[in-house]
Short mmCIF file of C-alpha atoms in Angstrom, two decimals:
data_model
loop_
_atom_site.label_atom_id
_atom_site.label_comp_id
_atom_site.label_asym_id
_atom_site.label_seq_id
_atom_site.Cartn_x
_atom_site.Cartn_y
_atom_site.Cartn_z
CA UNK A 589 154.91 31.75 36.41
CA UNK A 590 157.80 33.87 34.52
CA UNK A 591 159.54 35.68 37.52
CA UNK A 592 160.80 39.44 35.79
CA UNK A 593 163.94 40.52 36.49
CA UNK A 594 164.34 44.39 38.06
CA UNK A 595 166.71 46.36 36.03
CA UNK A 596 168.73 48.66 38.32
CA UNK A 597 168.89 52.14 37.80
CA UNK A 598 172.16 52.35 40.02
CA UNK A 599 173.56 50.49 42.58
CA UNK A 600 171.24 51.54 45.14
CA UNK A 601 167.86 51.54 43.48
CA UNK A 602 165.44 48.64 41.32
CA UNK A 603 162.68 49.80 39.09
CA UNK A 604 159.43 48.16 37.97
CA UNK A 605 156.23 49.22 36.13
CA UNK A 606 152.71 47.88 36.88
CA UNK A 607 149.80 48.51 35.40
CA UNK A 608 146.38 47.99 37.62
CA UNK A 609 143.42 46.07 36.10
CA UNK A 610 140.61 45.31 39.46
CA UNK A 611 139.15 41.79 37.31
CA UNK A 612 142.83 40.56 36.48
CA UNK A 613 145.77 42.12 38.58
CA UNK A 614 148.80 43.78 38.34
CA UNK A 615 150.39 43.52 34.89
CA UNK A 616 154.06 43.69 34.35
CA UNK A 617 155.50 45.68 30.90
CA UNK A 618 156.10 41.97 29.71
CA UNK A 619 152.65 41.01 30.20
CA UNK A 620 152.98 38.59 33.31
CA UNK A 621 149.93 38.98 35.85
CA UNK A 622 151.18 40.03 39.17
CA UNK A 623 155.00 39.02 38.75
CA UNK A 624 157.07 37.70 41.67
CA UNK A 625 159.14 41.24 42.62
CA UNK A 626 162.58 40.14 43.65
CA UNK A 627 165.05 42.83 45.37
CA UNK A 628 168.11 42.89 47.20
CA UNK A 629 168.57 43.56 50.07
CA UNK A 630 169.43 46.90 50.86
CA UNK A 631 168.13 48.62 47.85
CA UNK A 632 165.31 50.94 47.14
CA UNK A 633 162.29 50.25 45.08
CA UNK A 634 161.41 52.66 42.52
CA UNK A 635 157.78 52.00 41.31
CA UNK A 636 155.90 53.51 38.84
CA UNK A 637 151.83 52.03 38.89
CA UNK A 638 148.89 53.25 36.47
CA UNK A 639 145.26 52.22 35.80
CA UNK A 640 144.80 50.05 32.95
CA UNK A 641 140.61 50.38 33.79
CA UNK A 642 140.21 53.71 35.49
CA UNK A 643 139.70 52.29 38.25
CA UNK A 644 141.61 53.31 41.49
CA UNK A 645 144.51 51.50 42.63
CA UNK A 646 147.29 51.27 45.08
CA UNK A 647 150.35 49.28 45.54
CA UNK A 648 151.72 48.35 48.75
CA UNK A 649 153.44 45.59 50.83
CA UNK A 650 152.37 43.73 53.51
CA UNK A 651 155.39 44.07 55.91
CA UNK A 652 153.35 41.97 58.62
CA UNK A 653 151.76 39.94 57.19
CA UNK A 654 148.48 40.39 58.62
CA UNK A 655 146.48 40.63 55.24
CA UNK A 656 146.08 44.78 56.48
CA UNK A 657 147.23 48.16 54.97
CA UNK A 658 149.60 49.52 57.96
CA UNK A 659 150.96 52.86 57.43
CA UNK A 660 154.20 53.59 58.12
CA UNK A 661 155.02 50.20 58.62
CA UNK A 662 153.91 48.39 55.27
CA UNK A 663 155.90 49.98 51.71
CA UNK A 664 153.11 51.77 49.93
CA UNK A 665 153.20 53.70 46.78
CA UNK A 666 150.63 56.38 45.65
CA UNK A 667 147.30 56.34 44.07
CA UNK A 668 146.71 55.82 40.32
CA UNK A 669 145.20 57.19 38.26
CA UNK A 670 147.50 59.18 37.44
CA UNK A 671 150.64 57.87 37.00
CA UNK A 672 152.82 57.95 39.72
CA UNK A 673 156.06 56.58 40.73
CA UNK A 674 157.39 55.92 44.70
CA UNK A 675 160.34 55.15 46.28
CA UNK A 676 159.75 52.51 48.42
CA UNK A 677 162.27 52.12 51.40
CA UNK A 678 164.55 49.09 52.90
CA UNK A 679 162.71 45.96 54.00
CA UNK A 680 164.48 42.90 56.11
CA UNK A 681 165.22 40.01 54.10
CA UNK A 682 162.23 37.55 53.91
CA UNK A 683 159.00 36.92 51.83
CA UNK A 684 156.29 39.47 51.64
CA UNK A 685 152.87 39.56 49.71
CA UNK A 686 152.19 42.51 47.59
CA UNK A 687 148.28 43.73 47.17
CA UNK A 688 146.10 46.91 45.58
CA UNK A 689 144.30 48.06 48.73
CA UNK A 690 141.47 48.34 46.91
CA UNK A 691 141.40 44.90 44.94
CA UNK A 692 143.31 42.59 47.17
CA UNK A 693 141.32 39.47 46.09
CA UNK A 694 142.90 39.68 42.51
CA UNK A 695 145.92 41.89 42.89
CA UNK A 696 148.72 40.36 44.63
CA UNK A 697 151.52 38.42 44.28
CA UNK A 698 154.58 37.62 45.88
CA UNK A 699 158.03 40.54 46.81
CA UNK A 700 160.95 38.94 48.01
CA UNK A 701 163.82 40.03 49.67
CA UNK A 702 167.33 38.33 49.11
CA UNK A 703 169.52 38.09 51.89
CA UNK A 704 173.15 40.01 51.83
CA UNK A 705 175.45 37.36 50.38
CA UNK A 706 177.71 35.75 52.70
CA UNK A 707 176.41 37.51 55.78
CA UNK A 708 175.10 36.22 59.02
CA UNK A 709 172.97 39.47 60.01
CA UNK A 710 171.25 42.47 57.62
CA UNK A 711 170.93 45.91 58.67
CA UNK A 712 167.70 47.53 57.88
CA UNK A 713 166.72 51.23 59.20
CA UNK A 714 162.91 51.76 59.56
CA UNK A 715 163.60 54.97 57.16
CA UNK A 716 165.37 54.72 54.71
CA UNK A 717 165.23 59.41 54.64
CA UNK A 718 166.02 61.23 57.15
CA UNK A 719 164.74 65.16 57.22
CA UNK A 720 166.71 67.32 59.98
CA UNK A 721 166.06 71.01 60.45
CA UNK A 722 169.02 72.13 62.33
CA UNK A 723 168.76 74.47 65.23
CA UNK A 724 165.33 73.03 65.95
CA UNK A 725 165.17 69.50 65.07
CA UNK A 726 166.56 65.77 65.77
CA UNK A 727 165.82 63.00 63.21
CA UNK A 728 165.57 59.85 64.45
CA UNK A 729 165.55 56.08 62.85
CA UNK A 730 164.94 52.98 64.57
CA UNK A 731 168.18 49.96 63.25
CA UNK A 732 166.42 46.55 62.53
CA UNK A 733 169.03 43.79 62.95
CA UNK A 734 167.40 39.96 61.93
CA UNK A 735 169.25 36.84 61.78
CA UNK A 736 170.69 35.62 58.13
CA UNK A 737 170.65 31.72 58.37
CA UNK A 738 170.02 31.12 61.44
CA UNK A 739 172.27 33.34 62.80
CA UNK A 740 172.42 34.11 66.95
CA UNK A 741 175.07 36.24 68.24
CA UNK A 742 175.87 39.55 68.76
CA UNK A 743 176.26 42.52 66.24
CA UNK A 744 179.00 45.32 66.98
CA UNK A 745 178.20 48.74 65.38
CA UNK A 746 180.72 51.15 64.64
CA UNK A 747 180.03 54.90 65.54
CA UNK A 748 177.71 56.41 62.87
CA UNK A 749 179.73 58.07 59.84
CA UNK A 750 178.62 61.18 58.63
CA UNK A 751 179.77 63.93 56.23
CA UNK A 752 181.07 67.32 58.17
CA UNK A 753 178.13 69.24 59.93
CA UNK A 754 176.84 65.90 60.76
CA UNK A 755 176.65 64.17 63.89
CA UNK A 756 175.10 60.16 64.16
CA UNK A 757 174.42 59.15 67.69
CA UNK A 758 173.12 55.37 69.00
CA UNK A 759 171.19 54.40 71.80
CA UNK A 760 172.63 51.06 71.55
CA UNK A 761 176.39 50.25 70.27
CA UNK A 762 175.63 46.46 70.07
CA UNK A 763 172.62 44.09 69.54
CA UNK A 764 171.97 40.75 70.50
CA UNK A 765 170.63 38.96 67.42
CA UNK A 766 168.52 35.25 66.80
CA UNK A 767 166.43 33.69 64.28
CA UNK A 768 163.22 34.28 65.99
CA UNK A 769 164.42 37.78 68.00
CA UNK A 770 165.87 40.79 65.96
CA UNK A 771 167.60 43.54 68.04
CA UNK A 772 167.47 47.00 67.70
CA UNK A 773 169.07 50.48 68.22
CA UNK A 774 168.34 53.96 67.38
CA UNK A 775 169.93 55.87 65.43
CA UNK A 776 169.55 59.60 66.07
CA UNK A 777 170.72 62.82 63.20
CA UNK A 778 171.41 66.23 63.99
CA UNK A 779 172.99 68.89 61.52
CA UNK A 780 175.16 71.89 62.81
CA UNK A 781 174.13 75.50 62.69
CA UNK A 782 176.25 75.71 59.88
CA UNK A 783 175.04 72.88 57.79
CA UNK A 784 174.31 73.89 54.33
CA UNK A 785 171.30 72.76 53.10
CA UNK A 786 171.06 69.91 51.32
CA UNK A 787 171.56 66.31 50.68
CA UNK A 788 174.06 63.99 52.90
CA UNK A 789 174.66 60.16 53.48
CA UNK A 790 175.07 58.92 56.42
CA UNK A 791 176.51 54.64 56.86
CA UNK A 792 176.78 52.80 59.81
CA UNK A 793 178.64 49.73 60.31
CA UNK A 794 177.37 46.40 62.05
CA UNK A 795 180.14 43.33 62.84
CA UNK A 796 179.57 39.92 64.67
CA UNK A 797 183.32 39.32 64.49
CA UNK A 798 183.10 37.19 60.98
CA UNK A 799 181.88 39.66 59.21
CA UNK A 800 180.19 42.85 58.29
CA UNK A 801 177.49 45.08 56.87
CA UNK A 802 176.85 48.97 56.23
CA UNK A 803 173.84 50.18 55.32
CA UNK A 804 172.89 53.90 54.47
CA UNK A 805 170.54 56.60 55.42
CA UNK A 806 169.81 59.65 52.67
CA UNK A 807 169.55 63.14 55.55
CA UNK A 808 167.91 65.78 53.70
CA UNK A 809 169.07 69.23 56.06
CA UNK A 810 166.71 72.35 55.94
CA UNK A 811 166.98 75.66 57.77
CA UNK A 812 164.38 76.98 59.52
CA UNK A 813 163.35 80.29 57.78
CA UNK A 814 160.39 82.52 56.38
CA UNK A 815 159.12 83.96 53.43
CA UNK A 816 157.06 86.58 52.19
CA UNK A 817 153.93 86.20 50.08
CA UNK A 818 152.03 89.08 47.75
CA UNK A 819 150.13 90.67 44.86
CA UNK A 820 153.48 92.44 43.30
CA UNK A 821 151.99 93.86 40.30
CA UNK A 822 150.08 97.22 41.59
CA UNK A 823 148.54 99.60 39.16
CA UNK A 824 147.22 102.57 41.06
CA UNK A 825 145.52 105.61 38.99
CA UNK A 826 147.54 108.97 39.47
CA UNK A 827 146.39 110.53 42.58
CA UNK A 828 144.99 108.28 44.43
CA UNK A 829 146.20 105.27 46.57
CA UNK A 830 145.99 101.85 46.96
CA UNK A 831 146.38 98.77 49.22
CA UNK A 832 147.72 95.33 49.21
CA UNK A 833 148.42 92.55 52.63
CA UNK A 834 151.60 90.58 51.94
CA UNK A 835 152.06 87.73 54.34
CA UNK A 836 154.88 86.88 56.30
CA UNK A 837 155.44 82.74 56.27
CA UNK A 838 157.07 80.43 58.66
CA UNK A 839 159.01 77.26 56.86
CA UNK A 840 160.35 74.58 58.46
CA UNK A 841 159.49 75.87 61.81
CA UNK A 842 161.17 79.20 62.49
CA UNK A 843 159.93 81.14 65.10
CA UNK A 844 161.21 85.13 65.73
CA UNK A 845 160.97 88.75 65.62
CA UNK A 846 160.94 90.14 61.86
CA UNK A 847 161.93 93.83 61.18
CA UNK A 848 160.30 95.29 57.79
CA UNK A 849 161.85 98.21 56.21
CA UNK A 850 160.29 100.13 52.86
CA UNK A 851 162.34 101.66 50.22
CA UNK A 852 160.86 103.11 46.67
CA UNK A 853 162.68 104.21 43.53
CA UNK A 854 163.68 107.46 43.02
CA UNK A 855 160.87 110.11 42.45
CA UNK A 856 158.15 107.11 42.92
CA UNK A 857 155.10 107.07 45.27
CA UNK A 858 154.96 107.29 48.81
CA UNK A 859 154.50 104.34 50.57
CA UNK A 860 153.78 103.12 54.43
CA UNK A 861 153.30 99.92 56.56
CA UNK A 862 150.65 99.58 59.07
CA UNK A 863 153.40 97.52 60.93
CA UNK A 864 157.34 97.46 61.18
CA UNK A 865 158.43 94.37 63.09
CA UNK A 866 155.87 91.29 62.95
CA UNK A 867 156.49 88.18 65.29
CA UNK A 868 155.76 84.69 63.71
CA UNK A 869 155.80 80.94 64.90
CA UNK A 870 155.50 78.06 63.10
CA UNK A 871 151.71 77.92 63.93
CA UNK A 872 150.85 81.89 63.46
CA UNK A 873 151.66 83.49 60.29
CA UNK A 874 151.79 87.43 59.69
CA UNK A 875 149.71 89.98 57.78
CA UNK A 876 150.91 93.39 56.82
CA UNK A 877 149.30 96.32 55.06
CA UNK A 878 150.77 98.35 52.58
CA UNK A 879 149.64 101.29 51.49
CA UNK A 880 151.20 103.29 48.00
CA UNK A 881 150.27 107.10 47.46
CA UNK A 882 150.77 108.21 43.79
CA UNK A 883 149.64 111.83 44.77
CA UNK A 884 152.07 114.23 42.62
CA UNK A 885 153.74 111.62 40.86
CA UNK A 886 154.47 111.25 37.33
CA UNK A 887 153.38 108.72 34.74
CA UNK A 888 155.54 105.65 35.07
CA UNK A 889 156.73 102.33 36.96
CA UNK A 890 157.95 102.26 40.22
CA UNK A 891 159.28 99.65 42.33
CA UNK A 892 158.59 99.24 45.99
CA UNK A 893 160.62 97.28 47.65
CA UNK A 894 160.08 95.44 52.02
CA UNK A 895 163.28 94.31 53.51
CA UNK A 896 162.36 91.82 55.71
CA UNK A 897 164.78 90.75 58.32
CA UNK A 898 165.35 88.42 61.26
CA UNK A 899 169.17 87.84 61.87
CA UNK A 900 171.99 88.95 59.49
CA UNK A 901 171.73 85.42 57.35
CA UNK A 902 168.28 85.61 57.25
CA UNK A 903 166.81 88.23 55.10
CA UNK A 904 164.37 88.16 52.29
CA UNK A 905 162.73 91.03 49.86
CA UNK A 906 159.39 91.33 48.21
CA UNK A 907 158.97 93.68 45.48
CA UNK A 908 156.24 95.55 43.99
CA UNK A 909 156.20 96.77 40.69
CA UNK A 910 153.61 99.54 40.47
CA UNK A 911 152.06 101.63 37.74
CA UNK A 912 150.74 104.82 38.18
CA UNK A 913 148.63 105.77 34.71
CA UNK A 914 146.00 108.40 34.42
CA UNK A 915 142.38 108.63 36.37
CA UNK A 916 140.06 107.30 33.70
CA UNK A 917 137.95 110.37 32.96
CA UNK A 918 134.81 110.89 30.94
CA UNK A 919 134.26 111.76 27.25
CA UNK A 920 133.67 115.47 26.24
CA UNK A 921 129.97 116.00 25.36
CA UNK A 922 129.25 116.23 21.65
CA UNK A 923 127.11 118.38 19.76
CA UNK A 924 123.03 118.11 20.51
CA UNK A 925 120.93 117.31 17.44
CA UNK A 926 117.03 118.32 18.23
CA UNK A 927 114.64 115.90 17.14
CA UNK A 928 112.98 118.40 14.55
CA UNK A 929 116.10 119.34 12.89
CA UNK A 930 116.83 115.57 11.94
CA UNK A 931 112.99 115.21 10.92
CA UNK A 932 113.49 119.12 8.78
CA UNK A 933 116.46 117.19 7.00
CA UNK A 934 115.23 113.72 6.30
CA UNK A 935 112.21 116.27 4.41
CA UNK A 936 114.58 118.24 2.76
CA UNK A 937 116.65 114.87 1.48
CA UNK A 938 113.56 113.49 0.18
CA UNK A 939 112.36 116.35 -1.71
CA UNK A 940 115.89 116.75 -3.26
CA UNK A 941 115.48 113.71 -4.08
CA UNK A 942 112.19 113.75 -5.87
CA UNK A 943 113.12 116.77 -7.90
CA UNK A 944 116.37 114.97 -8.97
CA UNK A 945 114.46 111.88 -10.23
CA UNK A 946 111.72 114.45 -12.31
CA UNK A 947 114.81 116.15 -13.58
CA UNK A 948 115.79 113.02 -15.04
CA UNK A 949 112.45 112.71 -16.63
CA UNK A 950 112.39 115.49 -18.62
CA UNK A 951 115.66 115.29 -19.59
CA UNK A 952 114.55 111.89 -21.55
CA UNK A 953 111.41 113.90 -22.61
CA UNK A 954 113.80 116.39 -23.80
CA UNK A 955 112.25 119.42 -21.63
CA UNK A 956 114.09 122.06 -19.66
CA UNK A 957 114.93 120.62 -16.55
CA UNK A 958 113.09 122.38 -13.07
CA UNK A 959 115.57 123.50 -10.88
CA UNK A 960 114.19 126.54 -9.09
CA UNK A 961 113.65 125.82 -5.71
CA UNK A 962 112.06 129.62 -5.09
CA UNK A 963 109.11 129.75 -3.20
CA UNK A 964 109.59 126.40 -1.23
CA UNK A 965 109.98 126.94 2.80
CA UNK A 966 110.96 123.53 3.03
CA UNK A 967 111.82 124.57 6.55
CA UNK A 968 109.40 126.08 7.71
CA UNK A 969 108.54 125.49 10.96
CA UNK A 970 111.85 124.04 12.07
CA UNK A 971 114.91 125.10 13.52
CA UNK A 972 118.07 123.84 12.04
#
């Protein structure tokens, strides 16, 4: 069987394509029928799997080798149809099986992973991202340390090394390591109040005295915050009123007072809250009413504007743009046409008519044309 080789798309991260067929397997782009996957170790799997037969399928790796879907513990990517591509995280150097959980009798085939060069130990978190909402919120990663070649011994780590705002604790410093026993630590992230948000990289260290390894963890760092949610375009007719509920929104687990304030543009509607200070959580979200008067207001667009506020670095606006036009109102009445003055003048068309066509006749018979209407009441009996 040809074994395809993973291009790397940097020095952290492999990429591979399959396409998903239930009678045949996994298909590689050059054709080979669920390739051997070979990675090293310490790099991420970027994989990108479709259905060649509309049929659903889903990639993962059998970490355990027990023949069963595990989740978190076995690498899975997501559904296709449609395309999709995953990041799969670090796995210990060894010899895994790959399946489609729904096709595992004919999708499968074999993922290695190649030991660090030269090493006696790898380093292998259980995560390979960390997500840490400071303030509120410890991420934490269990260290896998397994024997390289029959390695026993002890592994030294060096404190965790973080960018500023930071801060990599260990519940272990050192491991004790053998072929059939891995050790373990944990490694535990917290970000300072100050943290931007953002992306950081934090590396530790592992020595047995001969050697070393470093292996990285990607900390995303959120703040704990709201938002507000609402229907911001609001046409009301001119002197009347109308209504709208914004919400107020929890994200990433704040929990606190909010103050609301109301401010409108110069010579715009009045406007009012049913509530000026709402209290959220991350399990209780916030409704509030606003009301906009366009009594004695001109044609024209106004803004409306809610401050909302829970500290002095945590404020947010939401603001309505609303449209005051004209009460629809309806047509004038027209004139009234009586049913016997439209029948009077379809008679008085059709005799016109008549007279017009005999006039015509005796023009051709070369008589005197008969256009003295005297005597006729066409009308008679009508009111026009």
């Amino acid at each position: 069987m040809k074994i395809p080789i993973i291009q790397k798309a940097n020095a952290a991260v492999a990429t591979i394509s399959l396409v998903g067929y239930a009678s045949t397997g996994w298909v590689g782009t050059d054709g080979t029928v669920n390739p051997t996957i070979t990675i090293p170790h310490g790099e991420l799997l970027n994989i990108t799997t479709s259905s060649g037969d509309g049929k659903l399928h889903q990639f993962y790796v059998d970490v355990d080798g027990n023949g069963i879907r595990d989740y978190p513990l076995d690498l899975m990517a997501d559904s296709a149809p449609p395309t999709s591509t995953t990041t799969l995280g670090y796995v210990a150097p060894g010899t895994y099986t790959y399946y489609d959980v729904n096709y595992p009798a004919t999708m499968h085939g074999t993922f290695i992973v190649l030991p660090p060069p030269g090493s006696n130990f790898a380093i292998t978190p259980n995560w390979w991202l960390a997500v840490i909402v400071h303030g509120s919120q410890t991420s934490s990663t269990t260290i896998t340390v397994s024997s390289v070649n029959g390695f026993s011994g002890t592994v030294n780590f060096s404190p965790p090394n973080g960018p500023a705002g930071i801060t990599g604790t260990l519940s272990k410093s050192s491991v004790s390591v053998s072929p059939s026993t891995p050790g373990t630590t944990l490694l535990n992230l917290t970000a300072g109040a100050s943290t931007p948000e953002g992306r950081y990289n934090v590396t530790l260290t592992g020595s047995d005295g001969t050697g070393s390894q470093t292996m990285s963890v990607m900390t995303l760092v959120f703040v704990a915050d709201f938002q507000l949610s609402g229907t911001t375009n609001m046409p009301v007719p001119l002197g009347s009123s109308r209504n709208d509920t914004f919400r107020v929104i929890p994200t990433w687990g704040f929990s606190g007072n909010i103050t609301l304030a109301i401010a409108v543009s110069q010579q715009g509607p009045r406007a009012f809250l049913n509530a000026t200070q709402v209290s959220i959580t991350p399990q209780k979200w916030a409704k509030v009413l606003l009301t906009v008067d366009t009594a004695g207001v001109q044609l024209g667009d106004y803004n409306v504007t809610i401050t909302a506020t829970a500290s002095r670095a945590k404020s947010h606006q939401l603001v309505y743009h609303v449209s005051a036009w004209p009460q629809s109102t309806a047509s004038p009445p027209g004139p009234v046409v009586q049913t016997q003055s439209l029948v009077a003048i379809g008679i008085l068309i059709s005799v016109m008519a008549l007279i017009m066509l005999d006039n015509l006749r005796d023009r051709k018979r070369g008589k005197q044309p008969q256009t003295n209407l005297q005597g006729l009441n066409l009308t008679k009996g009508f009111q026009l």
